[in-house]
Coordinates of C-alpha atoms and ligand atoms in Angstrom, one line a residue:
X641 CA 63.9 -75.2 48.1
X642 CA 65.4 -73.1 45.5
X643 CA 66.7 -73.4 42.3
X644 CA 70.5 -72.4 43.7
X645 CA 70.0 -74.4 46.5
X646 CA 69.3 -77.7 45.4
X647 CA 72.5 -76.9 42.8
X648 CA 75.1 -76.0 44.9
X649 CA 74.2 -78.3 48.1
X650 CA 76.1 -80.9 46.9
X651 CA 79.6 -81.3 46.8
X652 CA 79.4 -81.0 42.8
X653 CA 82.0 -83.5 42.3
X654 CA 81.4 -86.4 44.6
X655 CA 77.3 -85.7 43.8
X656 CA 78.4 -86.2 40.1
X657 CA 80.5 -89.4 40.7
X658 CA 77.8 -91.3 42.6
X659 CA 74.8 -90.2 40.6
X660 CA 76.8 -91.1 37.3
X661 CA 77.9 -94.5 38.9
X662 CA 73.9 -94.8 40.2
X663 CA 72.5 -94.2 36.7
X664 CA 75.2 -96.6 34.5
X665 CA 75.6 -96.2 31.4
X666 CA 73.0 -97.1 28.0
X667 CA 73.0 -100.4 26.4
X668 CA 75.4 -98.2 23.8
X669 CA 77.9 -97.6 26.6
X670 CA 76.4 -93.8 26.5
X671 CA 77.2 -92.1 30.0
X672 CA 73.2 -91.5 30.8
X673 CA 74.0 -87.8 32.2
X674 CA 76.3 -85.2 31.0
X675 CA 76.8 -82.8 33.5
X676 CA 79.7 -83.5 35.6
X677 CA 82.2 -80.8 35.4
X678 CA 84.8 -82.7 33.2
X679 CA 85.1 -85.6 31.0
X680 CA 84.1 -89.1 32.1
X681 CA 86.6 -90.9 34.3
X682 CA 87.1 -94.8 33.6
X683 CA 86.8 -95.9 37.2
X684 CA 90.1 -96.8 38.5
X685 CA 91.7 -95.2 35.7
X686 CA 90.3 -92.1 37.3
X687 CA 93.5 -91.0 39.7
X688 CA 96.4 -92.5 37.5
X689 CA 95.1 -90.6 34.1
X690 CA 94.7 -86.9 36.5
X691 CA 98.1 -87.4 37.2
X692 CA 99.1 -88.1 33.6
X693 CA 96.6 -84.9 33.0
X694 CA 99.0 -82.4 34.9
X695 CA 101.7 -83.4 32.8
X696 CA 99.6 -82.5 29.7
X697 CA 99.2 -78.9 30.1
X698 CA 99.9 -78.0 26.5
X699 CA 97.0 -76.3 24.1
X700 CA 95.9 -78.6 21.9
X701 CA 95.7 -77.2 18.2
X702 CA 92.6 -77.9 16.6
X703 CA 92.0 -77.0 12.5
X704 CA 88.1 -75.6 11.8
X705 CA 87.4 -77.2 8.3
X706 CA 83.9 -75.3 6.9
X707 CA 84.3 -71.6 7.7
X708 CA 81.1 -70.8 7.2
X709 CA 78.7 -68.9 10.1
X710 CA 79.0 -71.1 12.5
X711 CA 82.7 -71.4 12.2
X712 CA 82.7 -68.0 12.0
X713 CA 80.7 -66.2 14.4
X714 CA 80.8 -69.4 17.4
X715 CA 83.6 -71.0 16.8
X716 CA 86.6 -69.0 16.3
X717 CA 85.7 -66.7 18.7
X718 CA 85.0 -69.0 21.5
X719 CA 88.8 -70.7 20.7
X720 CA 89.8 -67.0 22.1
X721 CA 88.4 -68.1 25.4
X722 CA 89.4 -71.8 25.6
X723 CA 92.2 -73.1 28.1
X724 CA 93.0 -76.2 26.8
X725 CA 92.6 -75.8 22.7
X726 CA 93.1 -73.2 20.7
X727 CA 92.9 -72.3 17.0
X728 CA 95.9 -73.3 15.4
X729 CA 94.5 -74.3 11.1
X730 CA 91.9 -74.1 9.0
X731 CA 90.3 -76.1 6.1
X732 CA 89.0 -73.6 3.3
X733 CA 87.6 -73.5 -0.4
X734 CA 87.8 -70.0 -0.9
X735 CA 91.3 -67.8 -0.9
X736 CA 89.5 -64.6 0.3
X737 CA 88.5 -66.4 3.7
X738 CA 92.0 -67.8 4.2
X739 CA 93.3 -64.6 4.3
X740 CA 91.3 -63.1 6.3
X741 CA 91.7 -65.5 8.9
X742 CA 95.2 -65.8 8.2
X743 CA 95.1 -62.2 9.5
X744 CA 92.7 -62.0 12.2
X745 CA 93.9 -65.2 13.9
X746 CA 97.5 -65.1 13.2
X747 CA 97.3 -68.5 11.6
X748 CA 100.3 -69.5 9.9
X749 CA 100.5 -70.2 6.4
X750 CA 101.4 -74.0 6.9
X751 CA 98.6 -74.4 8.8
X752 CA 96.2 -73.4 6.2
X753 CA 94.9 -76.1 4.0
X754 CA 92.3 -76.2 1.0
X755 CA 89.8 -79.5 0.4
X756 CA 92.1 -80.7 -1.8
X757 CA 95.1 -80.3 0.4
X758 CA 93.1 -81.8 3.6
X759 CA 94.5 -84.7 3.8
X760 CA 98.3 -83.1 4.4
X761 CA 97.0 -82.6 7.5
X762 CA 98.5 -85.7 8.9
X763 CA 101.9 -84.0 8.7
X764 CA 100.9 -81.6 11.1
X765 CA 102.3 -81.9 14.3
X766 CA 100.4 -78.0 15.5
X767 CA 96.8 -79.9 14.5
X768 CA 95.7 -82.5 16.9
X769 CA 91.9 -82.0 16.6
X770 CA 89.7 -81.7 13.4
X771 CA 86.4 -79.8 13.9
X772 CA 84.3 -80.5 10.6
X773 CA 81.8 -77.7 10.0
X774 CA 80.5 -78.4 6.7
X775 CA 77.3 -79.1 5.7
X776 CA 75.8 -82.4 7.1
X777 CA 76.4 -85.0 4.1
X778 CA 80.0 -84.0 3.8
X779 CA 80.6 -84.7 7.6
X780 CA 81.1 -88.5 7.1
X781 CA 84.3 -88.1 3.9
X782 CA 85.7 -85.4 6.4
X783 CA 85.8 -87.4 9.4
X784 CA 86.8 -90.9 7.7
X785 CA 89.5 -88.9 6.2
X786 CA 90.8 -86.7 9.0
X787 CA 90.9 -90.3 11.3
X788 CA 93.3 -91.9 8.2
X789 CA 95.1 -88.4 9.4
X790 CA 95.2 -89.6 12.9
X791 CA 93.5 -86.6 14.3
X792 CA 90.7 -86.5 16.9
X793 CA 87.5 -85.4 15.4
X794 CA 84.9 -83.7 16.5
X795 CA 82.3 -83.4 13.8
X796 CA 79.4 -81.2 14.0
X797 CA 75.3 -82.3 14.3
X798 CA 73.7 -84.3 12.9
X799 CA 76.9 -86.8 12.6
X800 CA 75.9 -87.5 9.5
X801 CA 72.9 -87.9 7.0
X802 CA 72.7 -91.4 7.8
X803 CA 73.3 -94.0 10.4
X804 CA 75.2 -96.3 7.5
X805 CA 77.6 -93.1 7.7
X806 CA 77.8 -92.3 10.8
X807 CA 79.1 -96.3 11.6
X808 CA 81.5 -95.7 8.8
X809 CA 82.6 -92.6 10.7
X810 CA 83.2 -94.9 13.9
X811 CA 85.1 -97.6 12.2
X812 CA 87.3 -94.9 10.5
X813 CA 88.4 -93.8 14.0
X814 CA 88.3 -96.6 16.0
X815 CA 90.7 -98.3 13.2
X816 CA 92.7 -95.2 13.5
X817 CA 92.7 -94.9 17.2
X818 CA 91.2 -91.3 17.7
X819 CA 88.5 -89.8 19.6
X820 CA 85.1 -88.8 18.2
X821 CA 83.0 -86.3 19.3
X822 CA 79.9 -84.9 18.0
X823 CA 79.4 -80.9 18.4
X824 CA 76.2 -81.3 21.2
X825 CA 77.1 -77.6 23.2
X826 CA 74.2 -77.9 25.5
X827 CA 75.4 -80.9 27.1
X828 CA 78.0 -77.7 28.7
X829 CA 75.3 -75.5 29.7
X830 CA 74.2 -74.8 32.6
X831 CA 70.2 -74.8 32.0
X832 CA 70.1 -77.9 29.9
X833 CA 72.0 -79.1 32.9
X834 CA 69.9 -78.4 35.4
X835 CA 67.0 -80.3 33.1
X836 CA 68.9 -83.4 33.6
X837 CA 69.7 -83.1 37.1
X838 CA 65.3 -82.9 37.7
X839 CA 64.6 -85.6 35.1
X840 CA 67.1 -88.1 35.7
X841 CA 67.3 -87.4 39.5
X842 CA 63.7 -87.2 39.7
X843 CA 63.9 -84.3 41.9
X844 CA 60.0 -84.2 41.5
X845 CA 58.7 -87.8 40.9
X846 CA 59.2 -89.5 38.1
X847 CA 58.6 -87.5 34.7
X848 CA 55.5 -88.2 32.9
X849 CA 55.8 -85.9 29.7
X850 CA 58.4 -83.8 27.8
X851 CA 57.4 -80.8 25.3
X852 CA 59.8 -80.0 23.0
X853 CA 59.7 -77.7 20.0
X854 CA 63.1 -76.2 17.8
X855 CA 61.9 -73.7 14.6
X856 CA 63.1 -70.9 12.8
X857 CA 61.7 -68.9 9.4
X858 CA 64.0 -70.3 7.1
X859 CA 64.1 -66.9 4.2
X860 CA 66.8 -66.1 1.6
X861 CA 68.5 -68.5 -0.6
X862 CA 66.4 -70.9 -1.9
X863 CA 69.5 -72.9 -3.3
X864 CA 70.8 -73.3 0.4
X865 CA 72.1 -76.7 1.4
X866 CA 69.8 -77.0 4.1
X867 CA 67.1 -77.5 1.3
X868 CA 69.4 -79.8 -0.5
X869 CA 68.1 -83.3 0.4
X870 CA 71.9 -84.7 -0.5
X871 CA 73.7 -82.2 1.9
X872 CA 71.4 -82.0 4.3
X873 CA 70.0 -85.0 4.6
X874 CA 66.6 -83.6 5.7
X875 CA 64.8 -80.4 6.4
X876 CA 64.5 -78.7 10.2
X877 CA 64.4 -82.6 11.9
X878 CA 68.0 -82.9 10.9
X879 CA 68.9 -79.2 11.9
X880 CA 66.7 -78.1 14.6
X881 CA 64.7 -81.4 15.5
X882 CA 67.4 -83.0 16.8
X883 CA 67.9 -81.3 19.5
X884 CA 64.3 -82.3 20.6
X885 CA 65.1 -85.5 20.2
X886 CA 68.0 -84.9 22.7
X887 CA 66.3 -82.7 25.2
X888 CA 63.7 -85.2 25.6
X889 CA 66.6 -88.2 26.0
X890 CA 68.8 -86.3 28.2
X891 CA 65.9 -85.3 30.5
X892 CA 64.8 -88.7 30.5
X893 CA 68.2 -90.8 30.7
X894 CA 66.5 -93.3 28.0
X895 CA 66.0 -93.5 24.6
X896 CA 63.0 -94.1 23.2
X897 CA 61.3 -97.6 22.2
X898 CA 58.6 -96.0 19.5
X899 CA 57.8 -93.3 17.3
X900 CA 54.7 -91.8 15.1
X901 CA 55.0 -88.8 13.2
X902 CA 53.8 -86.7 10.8
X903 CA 54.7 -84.1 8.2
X904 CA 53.0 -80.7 8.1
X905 CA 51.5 -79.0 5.4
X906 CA 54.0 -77.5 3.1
X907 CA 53.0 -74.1 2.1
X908 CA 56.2 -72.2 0.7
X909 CA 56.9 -74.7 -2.0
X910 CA 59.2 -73.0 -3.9
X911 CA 61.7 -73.4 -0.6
X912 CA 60.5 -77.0 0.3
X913 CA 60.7 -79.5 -2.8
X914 CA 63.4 -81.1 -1.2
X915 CA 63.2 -81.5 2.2
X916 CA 60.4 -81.2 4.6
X917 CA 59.3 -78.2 5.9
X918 CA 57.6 -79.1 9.4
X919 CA 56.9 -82.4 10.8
X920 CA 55.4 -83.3 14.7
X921 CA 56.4 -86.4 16.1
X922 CA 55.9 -88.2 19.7
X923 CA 58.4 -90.8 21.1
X924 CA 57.3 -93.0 23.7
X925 CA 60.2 -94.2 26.3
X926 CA 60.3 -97.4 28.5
X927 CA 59.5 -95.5 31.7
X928 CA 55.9 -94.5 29.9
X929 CA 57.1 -91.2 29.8
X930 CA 55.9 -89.2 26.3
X931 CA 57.8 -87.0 24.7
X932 CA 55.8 -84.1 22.5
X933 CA 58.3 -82.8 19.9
X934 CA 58.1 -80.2 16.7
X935 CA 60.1 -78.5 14.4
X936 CA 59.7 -76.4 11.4
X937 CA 61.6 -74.1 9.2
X938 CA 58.6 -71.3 9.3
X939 CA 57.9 -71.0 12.9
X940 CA 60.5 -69.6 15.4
X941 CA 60.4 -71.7 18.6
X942 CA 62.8 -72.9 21.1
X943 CA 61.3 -74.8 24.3
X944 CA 61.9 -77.8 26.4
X945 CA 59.7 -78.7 29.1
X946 CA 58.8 -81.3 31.6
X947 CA 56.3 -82.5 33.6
X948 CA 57.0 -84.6 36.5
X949 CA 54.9 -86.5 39.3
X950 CA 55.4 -83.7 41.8
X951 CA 56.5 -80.6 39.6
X952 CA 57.5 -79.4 35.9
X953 CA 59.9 -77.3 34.6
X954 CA 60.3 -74.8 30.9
X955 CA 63.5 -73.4 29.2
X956 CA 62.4 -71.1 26.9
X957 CA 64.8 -70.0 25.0
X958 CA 66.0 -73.5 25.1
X959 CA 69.0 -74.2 22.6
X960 CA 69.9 -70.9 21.8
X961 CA 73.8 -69.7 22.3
X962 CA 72.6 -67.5 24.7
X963 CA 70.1 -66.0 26.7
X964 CA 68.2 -69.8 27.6
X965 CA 65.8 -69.1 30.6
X966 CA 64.4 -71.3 32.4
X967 CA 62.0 -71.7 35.6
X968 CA 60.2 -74.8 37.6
X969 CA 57.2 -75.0 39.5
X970 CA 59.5 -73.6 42.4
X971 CA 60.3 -70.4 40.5
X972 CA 63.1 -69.0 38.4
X973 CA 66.0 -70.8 37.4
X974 CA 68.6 -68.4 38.6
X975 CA 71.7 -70.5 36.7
X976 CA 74.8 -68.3 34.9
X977 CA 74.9 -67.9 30.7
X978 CA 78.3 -69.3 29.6
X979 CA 80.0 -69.6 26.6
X980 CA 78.8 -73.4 25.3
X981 CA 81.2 -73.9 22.4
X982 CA 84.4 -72.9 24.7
X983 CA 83.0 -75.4 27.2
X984 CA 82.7 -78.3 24.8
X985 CA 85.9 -77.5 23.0
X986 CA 87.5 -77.6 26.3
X987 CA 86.3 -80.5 27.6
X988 CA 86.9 -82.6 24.3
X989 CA 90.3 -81.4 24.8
X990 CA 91.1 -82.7 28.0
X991 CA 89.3 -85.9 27.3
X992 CA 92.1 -86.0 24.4
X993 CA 95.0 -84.8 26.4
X994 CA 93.9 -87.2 29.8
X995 CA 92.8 -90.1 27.5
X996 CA 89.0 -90.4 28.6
X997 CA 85.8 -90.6 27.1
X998 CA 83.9 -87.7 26.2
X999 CA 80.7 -87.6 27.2
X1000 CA 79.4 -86.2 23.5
X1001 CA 80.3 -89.4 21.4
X1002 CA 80.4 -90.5 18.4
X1003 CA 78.2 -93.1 19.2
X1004 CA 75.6 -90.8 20.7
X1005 CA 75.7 -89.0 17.4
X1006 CA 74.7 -92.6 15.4
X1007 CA 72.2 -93.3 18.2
X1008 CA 70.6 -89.7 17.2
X1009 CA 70.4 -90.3 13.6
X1010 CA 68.9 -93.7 14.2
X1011 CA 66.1 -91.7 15.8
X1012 CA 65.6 -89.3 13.4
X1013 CA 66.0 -92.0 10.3
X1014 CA 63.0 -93.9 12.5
X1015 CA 60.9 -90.5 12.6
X1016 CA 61.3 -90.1 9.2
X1017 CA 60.1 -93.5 8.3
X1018 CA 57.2 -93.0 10.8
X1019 CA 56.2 -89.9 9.0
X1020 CA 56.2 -91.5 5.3
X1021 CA 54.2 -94.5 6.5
X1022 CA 52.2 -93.3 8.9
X1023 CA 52.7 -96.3 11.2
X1024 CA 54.4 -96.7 14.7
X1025 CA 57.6 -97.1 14.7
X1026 CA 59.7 -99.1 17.1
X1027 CA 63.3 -97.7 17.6
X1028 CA 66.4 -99.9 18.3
X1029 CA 69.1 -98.2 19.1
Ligands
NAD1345 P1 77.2 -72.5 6.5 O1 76.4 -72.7 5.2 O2 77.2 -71.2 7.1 O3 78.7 -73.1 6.3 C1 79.0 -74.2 5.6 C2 80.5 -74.1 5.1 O4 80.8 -75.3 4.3 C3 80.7 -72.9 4.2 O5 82.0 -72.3 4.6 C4 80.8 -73.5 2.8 O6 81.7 -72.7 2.0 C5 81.4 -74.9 3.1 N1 81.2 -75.8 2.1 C6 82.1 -76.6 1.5 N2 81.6 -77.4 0.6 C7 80.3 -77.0 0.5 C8 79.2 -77.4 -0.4 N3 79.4 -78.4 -1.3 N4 78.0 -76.8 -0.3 C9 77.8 -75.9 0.7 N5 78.8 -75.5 1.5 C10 80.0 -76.0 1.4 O7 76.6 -73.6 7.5 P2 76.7 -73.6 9.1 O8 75.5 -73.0 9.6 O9 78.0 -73.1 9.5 O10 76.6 -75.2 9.4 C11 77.7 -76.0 9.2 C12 77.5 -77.3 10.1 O11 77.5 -76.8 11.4 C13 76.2 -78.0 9.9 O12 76.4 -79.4 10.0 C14 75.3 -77.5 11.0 O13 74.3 -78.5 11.3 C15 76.3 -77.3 12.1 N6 75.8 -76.2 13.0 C16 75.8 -76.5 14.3 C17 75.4 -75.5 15.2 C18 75.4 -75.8 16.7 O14 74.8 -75.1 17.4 N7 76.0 -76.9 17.1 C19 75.0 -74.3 14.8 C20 75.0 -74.0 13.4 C21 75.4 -75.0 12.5

């Protein structure tokens, strides 16, 4: 059968429902898969809250705090294609970049804020969402602070730069009474998708290995925080690795039980005195499944794979923004490129406006950084680990 085939044969929706309902949820209360076309419905709740949706059609504002690349060149310009958000503030240190902005995006002045005037925010009837973009050790203040604001949060990867954080970052907004969602774009494209749909499903058998690799060349500034230990809590596992970690879960629909790892060699040390600059790992999962994982900042890779009873499957590019191929044993994936940060901006703001759960939580985020806290102590030690998430 092929690729298309198999995708659009189902009634998308009603497929979705009953292999979400099939699947459950994770001891966490994580939905398993994340590939229905909207946020997750709570059962009954389902046809009372759509109604409630219609009446919601208004934009929700959501402030960028960290304009840095990512903010810059993904972000922002993906809030010029989203339905149900849009960019309405931002959160900057430097004058230069608020102007700019100010400019390009017609942002009013009262939606403009500095670090110092953050917290001003919760006056702000235009902001409704906070998207923290800063480096990963600041994520944790941000979000505890923007909850005390009573604004949703999504915070990008990895939550935080440890799992004592990210909890703190949950209490802040379940105290508070706002969403959390962590910035995981693939879970909105199509490809990554797809990888879940064959896992999961077990389209062919029951999966029996996962490959998964995530590396750049990391040049330029030495003095970067992705070297700083304290902002980024770790080298390319904390950055890249993690979205091994979640390829390998998502095609799986488990987390693992155990972990060994090891760091590589470190030959650029005048870039890696901090923070590691490779490290291999495997994680083994209940089924017996393995996962095969690596990530380095001097290597440029970008794969997920899987091998299954009766087939396999390879995205390669993998996690990039765009441009991910993929193909099975039955040929080429023939699935469309989308814009992944529109997707996931979108659907966090109809889980906010329609009161459901997203299916990127905050939870998910603290369940990822117990994984990579556990690799990392499987790589000092040399020992296995066992996870318990
Ligand atoms: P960046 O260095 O380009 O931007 C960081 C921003 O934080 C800058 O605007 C900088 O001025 C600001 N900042 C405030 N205080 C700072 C401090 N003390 N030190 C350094 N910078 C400070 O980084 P980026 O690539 O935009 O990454 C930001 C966050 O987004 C990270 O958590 C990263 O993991 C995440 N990210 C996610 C994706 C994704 O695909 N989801 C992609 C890139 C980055």
């Amino acid at each position: 059968m092929k690729q298309t085939d198999f995708y659009f044969r189902h009634n998308r929706r009603e497929f979705l429902k009953d292999f979400s309902l099939a699947l459950g949820v994770t001891s966490l209360g994580l939905p398993l898969v994340s590939f229905a076309s909207g946020c997750q419905p709570k059962g009954e709740e389902k046809q009372e809250q759509s109604a409630q949706g219609t009446a919601q059609n208004k934009k929700l504002g959501i402030a960028l705090v960290g304009l840095g690349s990512y903010a810059t060149h993904q972000l922002a310009p993906a809030l010029q294609e989203t339905e149900h958000c849009y960019l309405a503030g931002i959160v900057t240190g430097t004058p230069s970049k608020a102007k700019e902005w100010k400019r390009k995006y017609k942002i009013p002045d009262k939606n403009i804020y500095t670090y110092d005037t953050y917290d001003q925010i919760a006056d702000n009837p235009d902001i409704d969402i906070i998207y923290i973009v800063l480096p990963n050790g600041m994520h944790a203040e941000y979000t505890v602070r923007g909850a005390k604001a009573k604004k949703h949060i999504i915070s990008e990867k990895p939550m935080a730069t440890s799992a004592a954080d990210c909890q703190r970052m949950l209490d802040a907004c379940r105290e508070h009474n706002v969403k959390l969602s962590i910035g995981y774009r693939l879970h909105f494209e199509p490809h990554n998708q797809r990888v879940m749909e064959l896992g999961q499903q077990q389209v062919y058998g029951p999966v029996k290995e996962v490959e998964a690799a995530d590396s750049f060349v990391f040049t330029g500034n030495p003095n970067a925080w992705r070297l700083d230990k304290k902002l980024a809590g770790g080298g390319p596992l904390m950055d890249l690795g993690i979205y091994c970690v979640q390829g390998a879960i998502y095609t799986l629909g488990q987390s693992p039980v155990a972990i060994t790892a090891k760091f590589g060699q470190v030959t650029r040390p005048d870039y890696f005195d901090e923070v590691e600059q490779s490290i291999s790992w495997e994680m083994e999962f209940p089924n017996g499944a393995v996962a095969k994982c690596r990530s380095s900042y001097n290597d440029n890779e970008g794969l997920l794979s899987g091998k299954a009873e009766k087939g396999w499957w390879k995205l390669d590019p993998a996690y990039s923004y765009s441009g991910i191929k993929g193909e099975t044993s039955e040929g080429t994936m023939d699935l469309p490129q989308v814009n992944q940060q529109a997707r996931q901006m979108d659907d966090f703001a109809r889980c906010v406006k329609e009161n459901k759960e997203t299916r990127v939580p905050g939870e998910m985020g603290l369940r990822d950084v117990k994984i990579l806290e556990a690799i990392y102590e499987a790589a000092r030690t040399g020992k296995r680990v066992e996870v318990k998430v």
